[in-house]
Amino acid sequence: MSMGHFTNSADPRSGLEVIRDWNGVSKVVLRSPKGHSARVSLHGGQVVSWKNDRGEELLFTSSKAIFKPPYAMRGGIQMCFPQFGNSGTLERHGFARNRIWILDDELQPTNHNDNGSKTSVNLLLKPSEDDLKCWPHCFEFRLRVSLSKDGDLSLVSRIRNVNGKPFSFSFAYHTYLSVSDISEVRIEGLETLDYLDNLSHKERFTEQGDAITFESEVDRVYVSSPNVIAVLDHEKKHSFVVRKEGLPDVVVWNPWEKKSKTMVDFGDEEYKQMLCVDAAAVERAITLKPGEEWTGKLELSAVSSTNCSDHLDHPVSI
């Protein structure tokens, strides 16, 4: 059911629309003038779709994904906060991805930012009473999701401590990329880095390959990583360029065959069509004093593989 355009948008061509899914959860649809699109669910602040100008889906979503709160949908881009994985006392990947966010009315609409070159939506999450019982820290989590006129997808997270005492957290943009065949994919930009191997009790190793390729289960945290890396899909002849700021780590995950069969919301063979590459702050927790704010940025571009090297030289522009 359509809820129409934002009533406070002065520009009917703003490219913003709010719709409801079959669970009654609102999704914001962003569109570029050239035909790119993205969808952001208020359930979890999760980006559930990102399509190029040909209508091809660039993010992976499992055919067995559960689309019902309070579960995070298996796919898209999930907000992992205030915990990543099982590295603390909270539910896996924290609670932010399982909560209902609200539109941040103070900042709507932002379709005119950057001289109208981006369409953006701003979301806000504050802790509920139940959240404060399991994680007793007051915060404001503001998320801006933007789609550029050329189809680049950017996410900017700002987390503020409105608490009376410091708190610490880990964070990740848990990003499921859609790939043609995992055995045809490689990642460039993580060579020679140290990584923590979650399949070996977080033991530290040093990456030896010229590029990362996949022939078995991978679950690694590459630490002190560069702010630009590329995921090259040989069969699709395109690459994802991942740019980040404020996020020192990159998590690389593919469950492969055996693990896939243990996940109820994931098809047995779907590991072949996906790869998680997460901009993250995992190895060292982020600590905020009262009143302090942290910012973490992610920008995703899908480019022709022949143009990939040009993009690797460009800094983050978000």
Short mmCIF file of C-alpha atoms in Angstrom, two decimals:
data_model
loop_
_atom_site.label_atom_id
_atom_site.label_comp_id
_atom_site.label_asym_id
_atom_site.label_seq_id
_atom_site.Cartn_x
_atom_site.Cartn_y
_atom_site.Cartn_z
CA MET A 1 0.00 0.00 0.00
CA SER A 2 1.50 3.28 -1.05
CA MET A 3 1.73 6.14 1.42
CA GLY A 4 2.66 8.55 -1.33
CA HIS A 5 5.51 11.02 -1.31
CA PHE A 6 6.71 12.89 1.75
CA THR A 7 4.14 15.59 2.40
CA ASN A 8 6.86 18.03 3.45
CA SER A 9 8.84 17.58 0.24
CA ALA A 10 8.70 20.69 -1.90
CA ASP A 11 9.98 18.84 -4.97
CA PRO A 12 7.67 16.17 -6.42
CA ARG A 13 10.68 14.76 -8.28
CA SER A 14 12.56 14.17 -5.02
CA GLY A 15 12.74 10.45 -5.73
CA LEU A 16 11.44 9.52 -2.28
CA GLU A 17 8.40 7.36 -1.57
CA VAL A 18 7.23 5.50 1.52
CA ILE A 19 5.46 2.16 1.06
CA ARG A 20 4.33 -0.57 3.46
CA ASP A 21 5.22 -4.24 3.12
CA TRP A 22 2.84 -7.09 3.92
CA ASN A 23 3.84 -6.96 7.60
CA GLY A 24 2.81 -3.31 7.78
CA VAL A 25 6.44 -2.20 8.09
CA SER A 26 7.31 0.98 6.21
CA LYS A 27 10.00 1.01 3.56
CA VAL A 28 11.48 4.11 1.96
CA VAL A 29 12.15 3.86 -1.77
CA LEU A 30 14.96 6.02 -3.21
CA ARG A 31 15.20 6.56 -6.96
CA SER A 32 17.76 8.32 -9.12
CA PRO A 33 16.91 10.22 -12.31
CA LYS A 34 18.77 7.54 -14.31
CA GLY A 35 16.67 4.67 -12.96
CA HIS A 36 18.75 3.32 -10.07
CA SER A 37 16.86 2.52 -6.89
CA ALA A 38 17.29 1.48 -3.27
CA ARG A 39 14.87 0.42 -0.54
CA VAL A 40 15.38 0.95 3.16
CA SER A 41 13.18 -0.80 5.72
CA LEU A 42 12.30 0.87 8.99
CA HIS A 43 12.63 -2.61 10.43
CA GLY A 44 16.31 -2.58 11.40
CA GLY A 45 17.20 0.45 9.27
CA GLN A 46 18.12 -2.28 6.80
CA VAL A 47 18.85 -1.61 3.14
CA VAL A 48 16.84 -4.40 1.52
CA SER A 49 17.42 -3.57 -2.16
CA TRP A 50 19.88 -1.71 -4.38
CA LYS A 51 19.34 -1.89 -8.14
CA ASN A 52 21.31 -0.49 -11.05
CA ASP A 53 19.81 1.45 -13.95
CA ARG A 54 18.97 -1.84 -15.72
CA GLY A 55 16.92 -3.03 -12.76
CA GLU A 56 19.47 -5.67 -11.72
CA GLU A 57 19.58 -6.37 -7.99
CA LEU A 58 23.07 -5.78 -6.58
CA LEU A 59 22.44 -7.02 -3.02
CA PHE A 60 21.78 -10.64 -2.13
CA THR A 61 18.65 -11.72 -0.26
CA SER A 62 18.07 -15.37 0.56
CA SER A 63 15.05 -17.04 -1.01
CA LYS A 64 14.38 -18.43 2.47
CA ALA A 65 14.76 -15.10 4.28
CA ILE A 66 12.30 -14.45 7.10
CA PHE A 67 10.61 -11.09 6.52
CA LYS A 68 8.92 -10.86 9.87
CA PRO A 69 9.94 -8.73 12.86
CA PRO A 70 11.68 -9.24 15.21
CA TYR A 71 14.06 -11.16 12.90
CA ALA A 72 16.55 -9.41 10.65
CA MET A 73 16.09 -10.43 7.03
CA ARG A 74 18.93 -12.60 5.70
CA GLY A 75 20.46 -10.28 3.10
CA GLY A 76 20.77 -6.63 2.16
CA ILE A 77 22.78 -4.40 4.51
CA GLN A 78 22.18 -4.87 8.22
CA MET A 79 23.12 -2.44 11.00
CA CYS A 80 25.15 -4.44 13.55
CA PHE A 81 25.14 -2.38 16.78
CA PRO A 82 26.12 -2.28 19.62
CA GLN A 83 27.71 -5.70 19.11
CA PHE A 84 29.06 -7.62 16.14
CA GLY A 85 28.76 -11.41 16.09
CA ASN A 86 28.71 -13.18 19.44
CA SER A 87 31.53 -11.16 20.94
CA GLY A 88 29.51 -9.88 23.90
CA THR A 89 26.50 -10.45 26.12
CA LEU A 90 23.82 -9.34 23.63
CA GLU A 91 21.97 -11.19 20.88
CA ARG A 92 24.06 -11.95 17.80
CA HIS A 93 24.99 -8.75 15.92
CA GLY A 94 23.26 -6.61 18.56
CA PHE A 95 19.67 -5.37 18.67
CA ALA A 96 19.66 -2.40 16.23
CA ARG A 97 18.96 -4.62 13.21
CA ASN A 98 15.87 -6.07 14.93
CA ARG A 99 14.19 -2.83 16.05
CA ILE A 100 11.72 -0.54 14.33
CA TRP A 101 13.40 2.76 13.44
CA ILE A 102 11.63 6.06 12.81
CA LEU A 103 12.02 8.72 10.15
CA ASP A 104 14.21 11.49 11.57
CA ASP A 105 11.79 14.38 11.06
CA GLU A 106 14.33 17.02 12.05
CA LEU A 107 16.33 16.23 8.92
CA GLN A 108 13.64 15.42 6.33
CA PRO A 109 13.77 15.79 3.42
CA THR A 110 17.38 15.87 2.26
CA ASN A 111 16.92 15.39 -1.46
CA HIS A 112 18.49 18.83 -2.03
CA ASN A 113 21.83 18.04 -0.46
CA ASP A 114 24.89 18.15 -2.70
CA ASN A 115 23.06 20.37 -5.20
CA GLY A 116 20.37 17.77 -5.73
CA SER A 117 22.86 15.10 -6.83
CA LYS A 118 21.65 12.67 -4.14
CA THR A 119 18.35 11.43 -2.84
CA SER A 120 18.56 10.69 0.89
CA VAL A 121 16.51 9.50 3.81
CA ASN A 122 17.34 9.94 7.49
CA LEU A 123 16.39 7.36 10.11
CA LEU A 124 16.67 7.44 13.90
CA LEU A 125 16.90 4.76 16.58
CA LYS A 126 16.75 5.35 20.32
CA PRO A 127 16.84 2.60 22.94
CA SER A 128 13.60 1.17 24.31
CA GLU A 129 13.11 0.35 27.98
CA ASP A 130 13.83 -3.30 27.17
CA ASP A 131 17.03 -2.33 25.35
CA LEU A 132 18.19 -0.37 28.38
CA LYS A 133 17.66 -3.42 30.60
CA CYS A 134 20.08 -5.53 28.55
CA TRP A 135 22.42 -2.67 27.51
CA PRO A 136 22.02 0.24 29.97
CA HIS A 137 23.33 3.08 27.80
CA CYS A 138 21.35 5.95 26.28
CA PHE A 139 22.24 6.65 22.65
CA GLU A 140 20.91 8.25 19.49
CA PHE A 141 21.73 6.37 16.28
CA ARG A 142 21.14 8.46 13.18
CA LEU A 143 21.43 6.77 9.78
CA ARG A 144 21.43 8.56 6.45
CA VAL A 145 21.03 6.41 3.34
CA SER A 146 21.68 8.17 0.03
CA LEU A 147 21.49 7.22 -3.63
CA SER A 148 23.54 9.37 -6.01
CA LYS A 149 22.41 10.31 -9.50
CA ASP A 150 24.90 7.72 -10.81
CA GLY A 151 23.56 4.98 -8.55
CA ASP A 152 26.20 4.94 -5.81
CA LEU A 153 24.78 3.88 -2.46
CA SER A 154 26.09 5.58 0.67
CA LEU A 155 25.34 5.08 4.36
CA VAL A 156 26.41 7.44 7.11
CA SER A 157 25.89 6.37 10.73
CA ARG A 158 26.20 8.83 13.60
CA ILE A 159 26.02 7.40 17.10
CA ARG A 160 25.86 9.85 20.01
CA ASN A 161 26.31 9.13 23.70
CA VAL A 162 23.47 10.89 25.54
CA ASN A 163 24.34 8.88 28.64
CA GLY A 164 25.87 10.10 31.90
CA LYS A 165 28.84 7.75 31.56
CA PRO A 166 31.05 6.36 28.78
CA PHE A 167 30.04 3.28 26.79
CA SER A 168 31.76 1.05 24.24
CA PHE A 169 30.42 -0.79 21.21
CA SER A 170 31.38 -2.65 18.06
CA PHE A 171 29.75 -1.97 14.70
CA ALA A 172 29.42 -3.33 11.17
CA TYR A 173 27.52 -2.69 7.98
CA HIS A 174 26.73 -6.38 7.37
CA THR A 175 26.63 -6.24 3.55
CA TYR A 176 25.42 -9.13 1.39
CA LEU A 177 26.67 -8.59 -2.17
CA SER A 178 25.08 -10.50 -5.04
CA VAL A 179 27.68 -12.33 -7.16
CA SER A 180 27.45 -14.59 -10.20
CA ASP A 181 29.58 -17.43 -8.82
CA ILE A 182 31.65 -17.24 -5.64
CA SER A 183 34.44 -19.25 -7.27
CA GLU A 184 34.80 -16.49 -9.90
CA VAL A 185 35.09 -13.64 -7.39
CA ARG A 186 38.16 -12.02 -5.89
CA ILE A 187 38.79 -9.18 -3.46
CA GLU A 188 41.63 -6.73 -4.02
CA GLY A 189 42.96 -4.33 -1.40
CA LEU A 190 43.37 -6.69 1.56
CA GLU A 191 46.69 -8.24 0.49
CA THR A 192 49.42 -8.61 3.17
CA LEU A 193 47.00 -7.60 5.95
CA ASP A 194 46.58 -9.38 9.25
CA TYR A 195 43.23 -11.02 9.86
CA LEU A 196 41.47 -12.71 12.76
CA ASP A 197 40.11 -16.09 11.68
CA ASN A 198 36.75 -16.82 13.29
CA LEU A 199 37.08 -20.43 12.12
CA SER A 200 40.25 -20.78 14.26
CA HIS A 201 39.17 -19.12 17.54
CA LYS A 202 40.06 -15.63 16.26
CA GLU A 203 43.70 -16.62 15.75
CA ARG A 204 45.69 -13.95 13.90
CA PHE A 205 47.14 -14.74 10.48
CA THR A 206 48.69 -12.67 7.67
CA GLU A 207 47.05 -12.74 4.23
CA GLN A 208 49.45 -14.34 1.75
CA GLY A 209 47.55 -14.18 -1.53
CA ASP A 210 47.79 -11.50 -4.20
CA ALA A 211 43.99 -11.32 -4.01
CA ILE A 212 41.44 -13.15 -1.91
CA THR A 213 39.62 -15.94 -3.73
CA PHE A 214 37.12 -18.50 -2.46
CA GLU A 215 37.15 -22.28 -2.42
CA SER A 216 35.87 -23.04 1.10
CA GLU A 217 34.16 -21.39 4.08
CA VAL A 218 35.64 -18.00 5.01
CA ASP A 219 34.93 -15.96 8.15
CA ARG A 220 37.65 -13.36 8.75
CA VAL A 221 38.16 -9.91 10.19
CA TYR A 222 40.86 -8.03 8.26
CA VAL A 223 42.26 -5.39 10.63
CA SER A 224 43.72 -1.93 9.93
CA SER A 225 42.45 -2.15 6.37
CA PRO A 226 42.60 0.51 3.63
CA ASN A 227 39.57 2.71 3.09
CA VAL A 228 39.01 1.48 -0.48
CA ILE A 229 38.76 -2.15 -1.61
CA ALA A 230 37.28 -3.84 -4.68
CA VAL A 231 35.23 -6.99 -5.17
CA LEU A 232 35.75 -8.21 -8.75
CA ASP A 233 33.13 -10.47 -10.32
CA HIS A 234 34.78 -12.02 -13.37
CA GLU A 235 31.61 -13.53 -14.82
CA LYS A 236 29.46 -10.39 -14.49
CA LYS A 237 32.37 -8.25 -15.71
CA HIS A 238 31.69 -5.68 -13.02
CA SER A 239 33.17 -4.79 -9.69
CA PHE A 240 31.92 -3.46 -6.41
CA VAL A 241 34.07 -0.65 -5.05
CA VAL A 242 33.75 -0.37 -1.28
CA ARG A 243 34.80 2.92 0.33
CA LYS A 244 34.67 3.50 4.07
CA GLU A 245 35.55 6.00 6.79
CA GLY A 246 35.77 5.53 10.54
CA LEU A 247 35.68 1.75 10.14
CA PRO A 248 39.15 0.18 10.38
CA ASP A 249 38.17 -3.44 9.77
CA VAL A 250 36.69 -5.48 6.92
CA VAL A 251 34.76 -8.67 7.66
CA VAL A 252 34.72 -11.23 4.83
CA TRP A 253 32.22 -14.09 5.11
CA ASN A 254 30.89 -16.92 2.97
CA PRO A 255 29.32 -19.91 4.75
CA TRP A 256 30.04 -22.42 1.96
CA GLU A 257 28.24 -25.75 1.64
CA LYS A 258 28.30 -27.31 5.09
CA LYS A 259 27.37 -24.18 7.09
CA SER A 260 24.65 -23.26 4.57
CA LYS A 261 22.76 -26.46 5.36
CA THR A 262 22.57 -25.53 9.05
CA MET A 263 20.86 -22.14 8.48
CA VAL A 264 17.06 -22.26 8.32
CA ASP A 265 16.81 -18.91 6.49
CA PHE A 266 19.41 -19.69 3.84
CA GLY A 267 19.22 -22.02 0.81
CA ASP A 268 21.65 -24.95 0.66
CA GLU A 269 23.24 -23.74 -2.59
CA GLU A 270 22.88 -19.98 -2.14
CA TYR A 271 26.43 -19.52 -0.87
CA LYS A 272 27.45 -19.58 -4.55
CA GLN A 273 25.58 -16.32 -5.26
CA MET A 274 26.61 -14.18 -2.28
CA LEU A 275 29.56 -12.69 -0.47
CA CYS A 276 29.53 -10.60 2.69
CA VAL A 277 32.07 -7.78 2.77
CA ASP A 278 31.44 -5.65 5.84
CA ALA A 279 32.98 -2.30 6.73
CA ALA A 280 33.35 -2.69 10.49
CA ALA A 281 34.89 -1.71 13.79
CA VAL A 282 35.31 -5.07 15.49
CA GLU A 283 38.85 -5.70 16.72
CA ARG A 284 38.89 -2.63 18.99
CA ALA A 285 35.70 -1.33 20.57
CA ILE A 286 34.69 2.29 20.02
CA THR A 287 34.30 4.23 23.26
CA LEU A 288 32.24 7.39 23.52
CA LYS A 289 32.32 9.76 26.48
CA PRO A 290 29.10 11.56 27.46
CA GLY A 291 28.07 13.91 24.65
CA GLU A 292 30.55 12.46 22.13
CA GLU A 293 29.52 11.29 18.68
CA TRP A 294 31.06 8.71 16.35
CA THR A 295 30.61 8.64 12.56
CA GLY A 296 31.05 5.62 10.27
CA LYS A 297 30.63 5.89 6.50
CA LEU A 298 30.19 3.38 3.70
CA GLU A 299 29.88 3.99 -0.03
CA LEU A 300 29.20 1.22 -2.56
CA SER A 301 29.68 1.62 -6.30
CA ALA A 302 29.07 -0.95 -9.02
CA VAL A 303 31.37 -0.26 -11.97
CA SER A 304 32.54 -1.96 -15.13
CA SER A 305 35.61 -4.03 -14.31
CA THR A 306 37.60 -2.14 -16.94
CA ASN A 307 37.02 1.08 -14.95
CA CYS A 308 37.75 -0.40 -11.56
CA SER A 309 41.31 0.84 -11.14
CA ASP A 310 40.18 4.43 -11.71
CA HIS A 311 37.76 4.18 -8.79
CA LEU A 312 40.33 2.74 -6.40
CA ASP A 313 42.27 5.99 -6.54
CA HIS A 314 39.34 8.16 -5.49
CA PRO A 315 38.76 9.04 -1.81
CA VAL A 316 35.44 8.65 -0.05
CA SER A 317 33.14 11.47 -1.13
CA ILE A 318 30.26 10.99 1.28
#
